[in-house]
DNA sequence: CGTGTAAGGAATTCTGACACG
DNA sequence: CGTGTAAGGAATTCTGACACG
């Protein structure tokens, strides 16, 4: 859906560097993955690879957890955000189509 | 001199990933460093860390070497390019100063 | 629930050197 | 000159589990 997958979204950062960049422990980083909040890729050898976007997301997650939000709730928020974004995207595509071909009732 | 050191210039990629991304061998990547063509940072443990900019530079280097250019020559080219960029930058700053305070002879 | 930790193993990376040419 | 490789060691990462609360 996205196009070039620029620097920000390329999964190229190992967990040790992520630890340094976020200040989180590896345990925390892995746990958030277990709770489906973050989705690193893997090298052929099995090591996790993260993107800069992942790092930013991790910091947001950590902040919420400090505020007492549970991982389950954070997951719900993320689901909702994705659903809304999809809806908006579809609405815009529909708008484009209507503009080009005219609005049609049924 | 640069400002935010955005994603592209942040040294966060380990050599294994660089190998995958560039298709070069680790031997080659380390050798180009030995020849002062590339300057990775290091983790506390001593592992090399590269940026996306480094990766692009590595691919340019590899191309030149395939064309028969020697590392020494590549190094000279890079030096020249840096010198030219610095000159241009200084010229522009000088222009700014002149525009604000007027041109002064001595 | 979220995180620390010790455990054992596997994958990763490092350096210095020999080889070829 | 540029690169491959075997060598030995050190740093990194992985998983599953026990602990606390």
GROMACS .gro file of C-alpha atoms (C1' of nucleotides) in nm:
model
  254
    1UNK     CA    1   0.000   0.000   0.000
    2UNK     CA    2   0.279   0.242   0.091
    3UNK     CA    3   0.535   0.305  -0.179
    4UNK     CA    4   0.909   0.331  -0.135
    5UNK     CA    5   0.932   0.229   0.230
    6UNK     CA    6   1.188   0.502   0.293
    7UNK     CA    7   1.449   0.511   0.566
    8UNK     CA    8   1.195   0.560   0.841
    9UNK     CA    9   1.012   0.236   0.776
   10UNK     CA   10   1.298   0.008   0.682
   11UNK     CA   11   1.361  -0.260   0.943
   12UNK     CA   12   1.735  -0.255   0.986
   13UNK     CA   13   1.806  -0.187   1.352
   14UNK     CA   14   1.898  -0.463   1.596
   15UNK     CA   15   1.759  -0.479   1.946
   16UNK     CA   16   2.076  -0.363   2.117
   17UNK     CA   17   2.070  -0.035   1.926
   18UNK     CA   18   1.698   0.001   1.993
   19UNK     CA   19   1.774  -0.040   2.362
   20UNK     CA   20   2.026   0.243   2.345
   21UNK     CA   21   1.796   0.466   2.143
   22UNK     CA   22   1.484   0.416   2.353
   23UNK     CA   23   1.631   0.354   2.695
   24UNK     CA   24   1.405   0.049   2.730
   25UNK     CA   25   1.531  -0.293   2.836
   26UNK     CA   26   1.542  -0.575   2.585
   27UNK     CA   27   1.293  -0.753   2.805
   28UNK     CA   28   1.047  -0.469   2.764
   29UNK     CA   29   1.099  -0.446   2.391
   30UNK     CA   30   1.040  -0.817   2.346
   31UNK     CA   31   0.741  -0.813   2.573
   32UNK     CA   32   0.567  -0.542   2.373
   33UNK     CA   33   0.612  -0.763   2.072
   34UNK     CA   34   0.460  -1.055   2.259
   35UNK     CA   35   0.162  -0.831   2.332
   36UNK     CA   36   0.128  -0.746   1.959
   37UNK     CA   37   0.219  -0.383   1.991
   38UNK     CA   38   0.524  -0.394   1.772
   39UNK     CA   39   0.624  -0.612   1.477
   40UNK     CA   40   0.994  -0.643   1.405
   41UNK     CA   41   1.121  -0.847   1.114
   42UNK     CA   42   1.386  -1.116   1.150
   43UNK     CA   43   1.725  -1.180   1.000
   44UNK     CA   44   1.792  -1.522   0.853
   45UNK     CA   45   1.958  -1.608   1.183
   46UNK     CA   46   1.655  -1.506   1.385
   47UNK     CA   47   1.758  -1.166   1.520
   48UNK     CA   48   1.494  -0.896   1.542
   49UNK     CA   49   1.512  -0.593   1.312
   50UNK     CA   50   1.332  -0.266   1.385
   51UNK     CA   51   1.268   0.057   1.194
   52UNK     CA   52   1.294   0.416   1.311
   53UNK     CA   53   0.916   0.422   1.308
   54UNK     CA   54   0.919   0.125   1.544
   55UNK     CA   55   1.150   0.313   1.777
   56UNK     CA   56   0.914   0.609   1.791
   57UNK     CA   57   0.623   0.377   1.849
   58UNK     CA   58   0.810   0.204   2.132
   59UNK     CA   59   0.864   0.533   2.306
   60UNK     CA   60   0.496   0.617   2.281
   61UNK     CA   61   0.408   0.277   2.421
   62UNK     CA   62   0.651   0.318   2.709
   63UNK     CA   63   0.498   0.654   2.793
   64UNK     CA   64   0.149   0.513   2.806
   65UNK     CA   65   0.256   0.224   3.025
   66UNK     CA   66   0.417   0.467   3.265
   67UNK     CA   67   0.081   0.640   3.277
   68UNK     CA   68  -0.079   0.315   3.385
   69UNK     CA   69  -0.232   0.213   3.056
   70UNK     CA   70  -0.226  -0.164   3.004
   71UNK     CA   71  -0.084  -0.328   2.693
   72UNK     CA   72  -0.429  -0.462   2.608
   73UNK     CA   73  -0.575  -0.113   2.604
   74UNK     CA   74  -0.289   0.022   2.399
   75UNK     CA   75  -0.355  -0.257   2.152
   76UNK     CA   76  -0.720  -0.155   2.128
   77UNK     CA   77  -0.625   0.207   2.067
   78UNK     CA   78  -0.395   0.100   1.788
   79UNK     CA   79  -0.657  -0.117   1.629
   80UNK     CA   80  -0.902   0.170   1.635
   81UNK     CA   81  -0.650   0.409   1.489
   82UNK     CA   82  -0.585   0.170   1.203
   83UNK     CA   83  -0.953   0.115   1.140
   84UNK     CA   84  -1.016   0.490   1.129
   85UNK     CA   85  -0.727   0.546   0.893
   86UNK     CA   86  -0.858   0.276   0.661
   87UNK     CA   87  -1.205   0.427   0.667
   88UNK     CA   88  -1.071   0.770   0.585
   89UNK     CA   89  -0.861   0.628   0.305
   90UNK     CA   90  -1.158   0.451   0.154
   91UNK     CA   91  -1.366   0.763   0.183
   92UNK     CA   92  -1.105   0.961  -0.005
   93UNK     CA   93  -1.077   0.702  -0.279
   94UNK     CA   94  -1.453   0.705  -0.311
   95UNK     CA   95  -1.440   1.081  -0.342
   96UNK     CA   96  -1.187   1.055  -0.621
   97UNK     CA   97  -1.403   0.809  -0.806
   98UNK     CA   98  -1.711   1.024  -0.768
   99UNK     CA   99  -1.527   1.327  -0.895
  100UNK     CA  100  -1.413   1.140  -1.204
  101UNK     CA  101  -1.717   0.936  -1.289
  102UNK     CA  102  -1.995   1.124  -1.115
  103UNK     CA  103  -2.198   1.021  -0.812
  104UNK     CA  104  -2.428   0.729  -0.871
  105UNK     CA  105  -2.723   0.631  -0.654
  106UNK     CA  106  -2.708   0.246  -0.638
  107UNK     CA  107   2.741   2.170   1.118
  108UNK     CA  108   2.434   1.975   1.007
  109UNK     CA  109   2.131   2.001   1.233
  110UNK     CA  110   1.903   1.716   1.335
  111UNK     CA  111   2.103   1.427   1.189
  112UNK     CA  112   1.781   1.270   1.067
  113UNK     CA  113   1.720   0.904   0.992
  114UNK     CA  114   1.948   0.901   0.692
  115UNK     CA  115   2.257   0.999   0.883
  116UNK     CA  116   2.204   0.814   1.208
  117UNK     CA  117   2.454   0.532   1.257
  118UNK     CA  118   2.239   0.245   1.373
  119UNK     CA  119   2.289  -0.041   1.127
  120UNK     CA  120   2.518  -0.332   1.203
  121UNK     CA  121   2.750  -0.481   0.944
  122UNK     CA  122   2.541  -0.792   0.882
  123UNK     CA  123   2.245  -0.583   0.771
  124UNK     CA  124   2.472  -0.365   0.562
  125UNK     CA  125   2.598  -0.678   0.392
  126UNK     CA  126   2.241  -0.777   0.307
  127UNK     CA  127   2.149  -0.429   0.187
  128UNK     CA  128   2.456  -0.370  -0.026
  129UNK     CA  129   2.541  -0.720  -0.137
  130UNK     CA  130   2.903  -0.659  -0.038
  131UNK     CA  131   3.104  -0.895   0.180
  132UNK     CA  132   3.194  -0.794   0.533
  133UNK     CA  133   3.555  -0.813   0.423
  134UNK     CA  134   3.493  -0.551   0.158
  135UNK     CA  135   3.301  -0.325   0.391
  136UNK     CA  136   3.578  -0.336   0.651
  137UNK     CA  137   3.845  -0.286   0.390
  138UNK     CA  138   3.686   0.033   0.261
  139UNK     CA  139   3.695   0.160   0.615
  140UNK     CA  140   4.062   0.072   0.640
  141UNK     CA  141   4.116   0.277   0.326
  142UNK     CA  142   3.936   0.575   0.485
  143UNK     CA  143   3.640   0.573   0.251
  144UNK     CA  144   3.376   0.510   0.514
  145UNK     CA  145   3.354   0.595   0.883
  146UNK     CA  146   3.120   0.380   1.092
  147UNK     CA  147   3.071   0.447   1.459
  148UNK     CA  148   3.109   0.179   1.724
  149UNK     CA  149   2.889   0.033   1.994
  150UNK     CA  150   3.028   0.009   2.345
  151UNK     CA  151   3.111  -0.351   2.264
  152UNK     CA  152   3.307  -0.257   1.953
  153UNK     CA  153   3.060  -0.345   1.676
  154UNK     CA  154   3.043  -0.116   1.376
  155UNK     CA  155   2.734   0.099   1.318
  156UNK     CA  156   2.645   0.246   0.978
  157UNK     CA  157   2.388   0.496   0.849
  158UNK     CA  158   2.168   0.477   0.540
  159UNK     CA  159   2.394   0.743   0.391
  160UNK     CA  160   2.689   0.511   0.451
  161UNK     CA  161   2.508   0.234   0.268
  162UNK     CA  162   2.453   0.454  -0.035
  163UNK     CA  163   2.813   0.562  -0.025
  164UNK     CA  164   2.928   0.201  -0.007
  165UNK     CA  165   2.732   0.117  -0.319
  166UNK     CA  166   2.891   0.407  -0.505
  167UNK     CA  167   3.234   0.295  -0.391
  168UNK     CA  168   3.170  -0.060  -0.502
  169UNK     CA  169   3.061   0.062  -0.842
  170UNK     CA  170   3.376   0.262  -0.892
  171UNK     CA  171   3.595  -0.027  -0.788
  172UNK     CA  172   3.423  -0.249  -1.038
  173UNK     CA  173   3.511   0.015  -1.295
  174UNK     CA  174   3.875  -0.024  -1.201
  175UNK     CA  175   3.912   0.288  -0.987
  176UNK     CA  176   4.150   0.235  -0.693
  177UNK     CA  177   4.057   0.314  -0.337
  178UNK     CA  178   4.327   0.579  -0.325
  179UNK     CA  179   4.173   0.761  -0.618
  180UNK     CA  180   3.827   0.736  -0.473
  181UNK     CA  181   3.964   0.887  -0.156
  182UNK     CA  182   4.105   1.180  -0.355
  183UNK     CA  183   3.772   1.237  -0.527
  184UNK     CA  184   3.597   1.245  -0.193
  185UNK     CA  185   3.846   1.489  -0.049
  186UNK     CA  186   3.800   1.718  -0.346
  187UNK     CA  187   3.425   1.698  -0.322
  188UNK     CA  188   3.437   1.794   0.044
  189UNK     CA  189   3.673   2.081  -0.021
  190UNK     CA  190   3.450   2.217  -0.297
  191UNK     CA  191   3.142   2.193  -0.077
  192UNK     CA  192   3.318   2.383   0.199
  193UNK     CA  193   3.427   2.654  -0.043
  194UNK     CA  194   3.076   2.693  -0.176
  195UNK     CA  195   2.935   2.708   0.175
  196UNK     CA  196   3.180   2.979   0.275
  197UNK     CA  197   3.102   3.176  -0.038
  198UNK     CA  198   2.731   3.164   0.042
  199UNK     CA  199   2.786   3.276   0.399
  200UNK     CA  200   3.000   3.559   0.272
  201UNK     CA  201   2.722   3.656   0.037
  202UNK     CA  202   2.477   3.666   0.324
  203UNK     CA  203   2.706   3.888   0.525
  204UNK     CA  204   2.759   4.124   0.236
  205UNK     CA  205   2.387   4.149   0.176
  206UNK     CA  206   2.327   4.240   0.538
  207UNK     CA  207   2.618   4.465   0.614
  208UNK     CA  208   2.727   4.583   0.273
  209UNK     CA  209   3.040   4.496   0.082
  210UNK     CA  210   3.355   4.632   0.236
  211UNK     CA  211   3.693   4.671   0.063
  212UNK     CA  212   3.946   4.567   0.332
  213DC     C1'  213   0.056  -0.742   3.453
  214DG     C1'  214   0.494  -0.591   3.341
  215DT     C1'  215   0.967  -0.664   3.421
  216DG     C1'  216   1.416  -0.858   3.612
  217DT     C1'  217   1.724  -1.229   3.595
  218DA     C1'  218   2.016  -1.660   3.543
  219DA     C1'  219   2.082  -2.039   3.188
  220DG     C1'  220   2.246  -2.245   2.782
  221DG     C1'  221   2.294  -2.222   2.313
  222DA     C1'  222   2.327  -2.018   1.862
  223DA     C1'  223   2.430  -1.634   1.558
  224DT     C1'  224   2.714  -1.215   1.505
  225DT     C1'  225   3.116  -0.948   1.499
  226DC     C1'  226   3.603  -0.849   1.581
  227DT     C1'  227   4.111  -0.861   1.484
  228DG     C1'  228   4.540  -1.017   1.277
  229DA     C1'  229   4.725  -1.316   0.947
  230DC     C1'  230   4.811  -1.603   0.536
  231DA     C1'  231   4.703  -1.650   0.046
  232DC     C1'  232   4.663  -1.506  -0.440
  233DG     C1'  233   4.810  -1.212  -0.786
  234DC     C1'  234   4.554  -0.401  -0.466
  235DG     C1'  235   4.138  -0.594  -0.329
  236DT     C1'  236   3.932  -0.990  -0.145
  237DG     C1'  237   3.866  -1.475   0.044
  238DT     C1'  238   3.926  -1.760   0.431
  239DA     C1'  239   4.027  -2.024   0.872
  240DA     C1'  240   4.112  -1.910   1.376
  241DG     C1'  241   3.998  -1.791   1.830
  242DG     C1'  242   3.771  -1.496   2.120
  243DA     C1'  243   3.435  -1.164   2.271
  244DA     C1'  244   2.988  -0.941   2.234
  245DT     C1'  245   2.504  -1.003   2.090
  246DT     C1'  246   2.073  -1.218   2.065
  247DC     C1'  247   1.737  -1.589   2.134
  248DT     C1'  248   1.399  -1.875   2.398
  249DG     C1'  249   1.166  -2.067   2.797
  250DA     C1'  250   1.131  -2.035   3.277
  251DC     C1'  251   1.116  -1.879   3.760
  252DA     C1'  252   1.026  -1.478   4.053
  253DC     C1'  253   0.761  -1.087   4.239
  254DG     C1'  254   0.332  -0.886   4.309
   0.00000   0.00000   0.00000
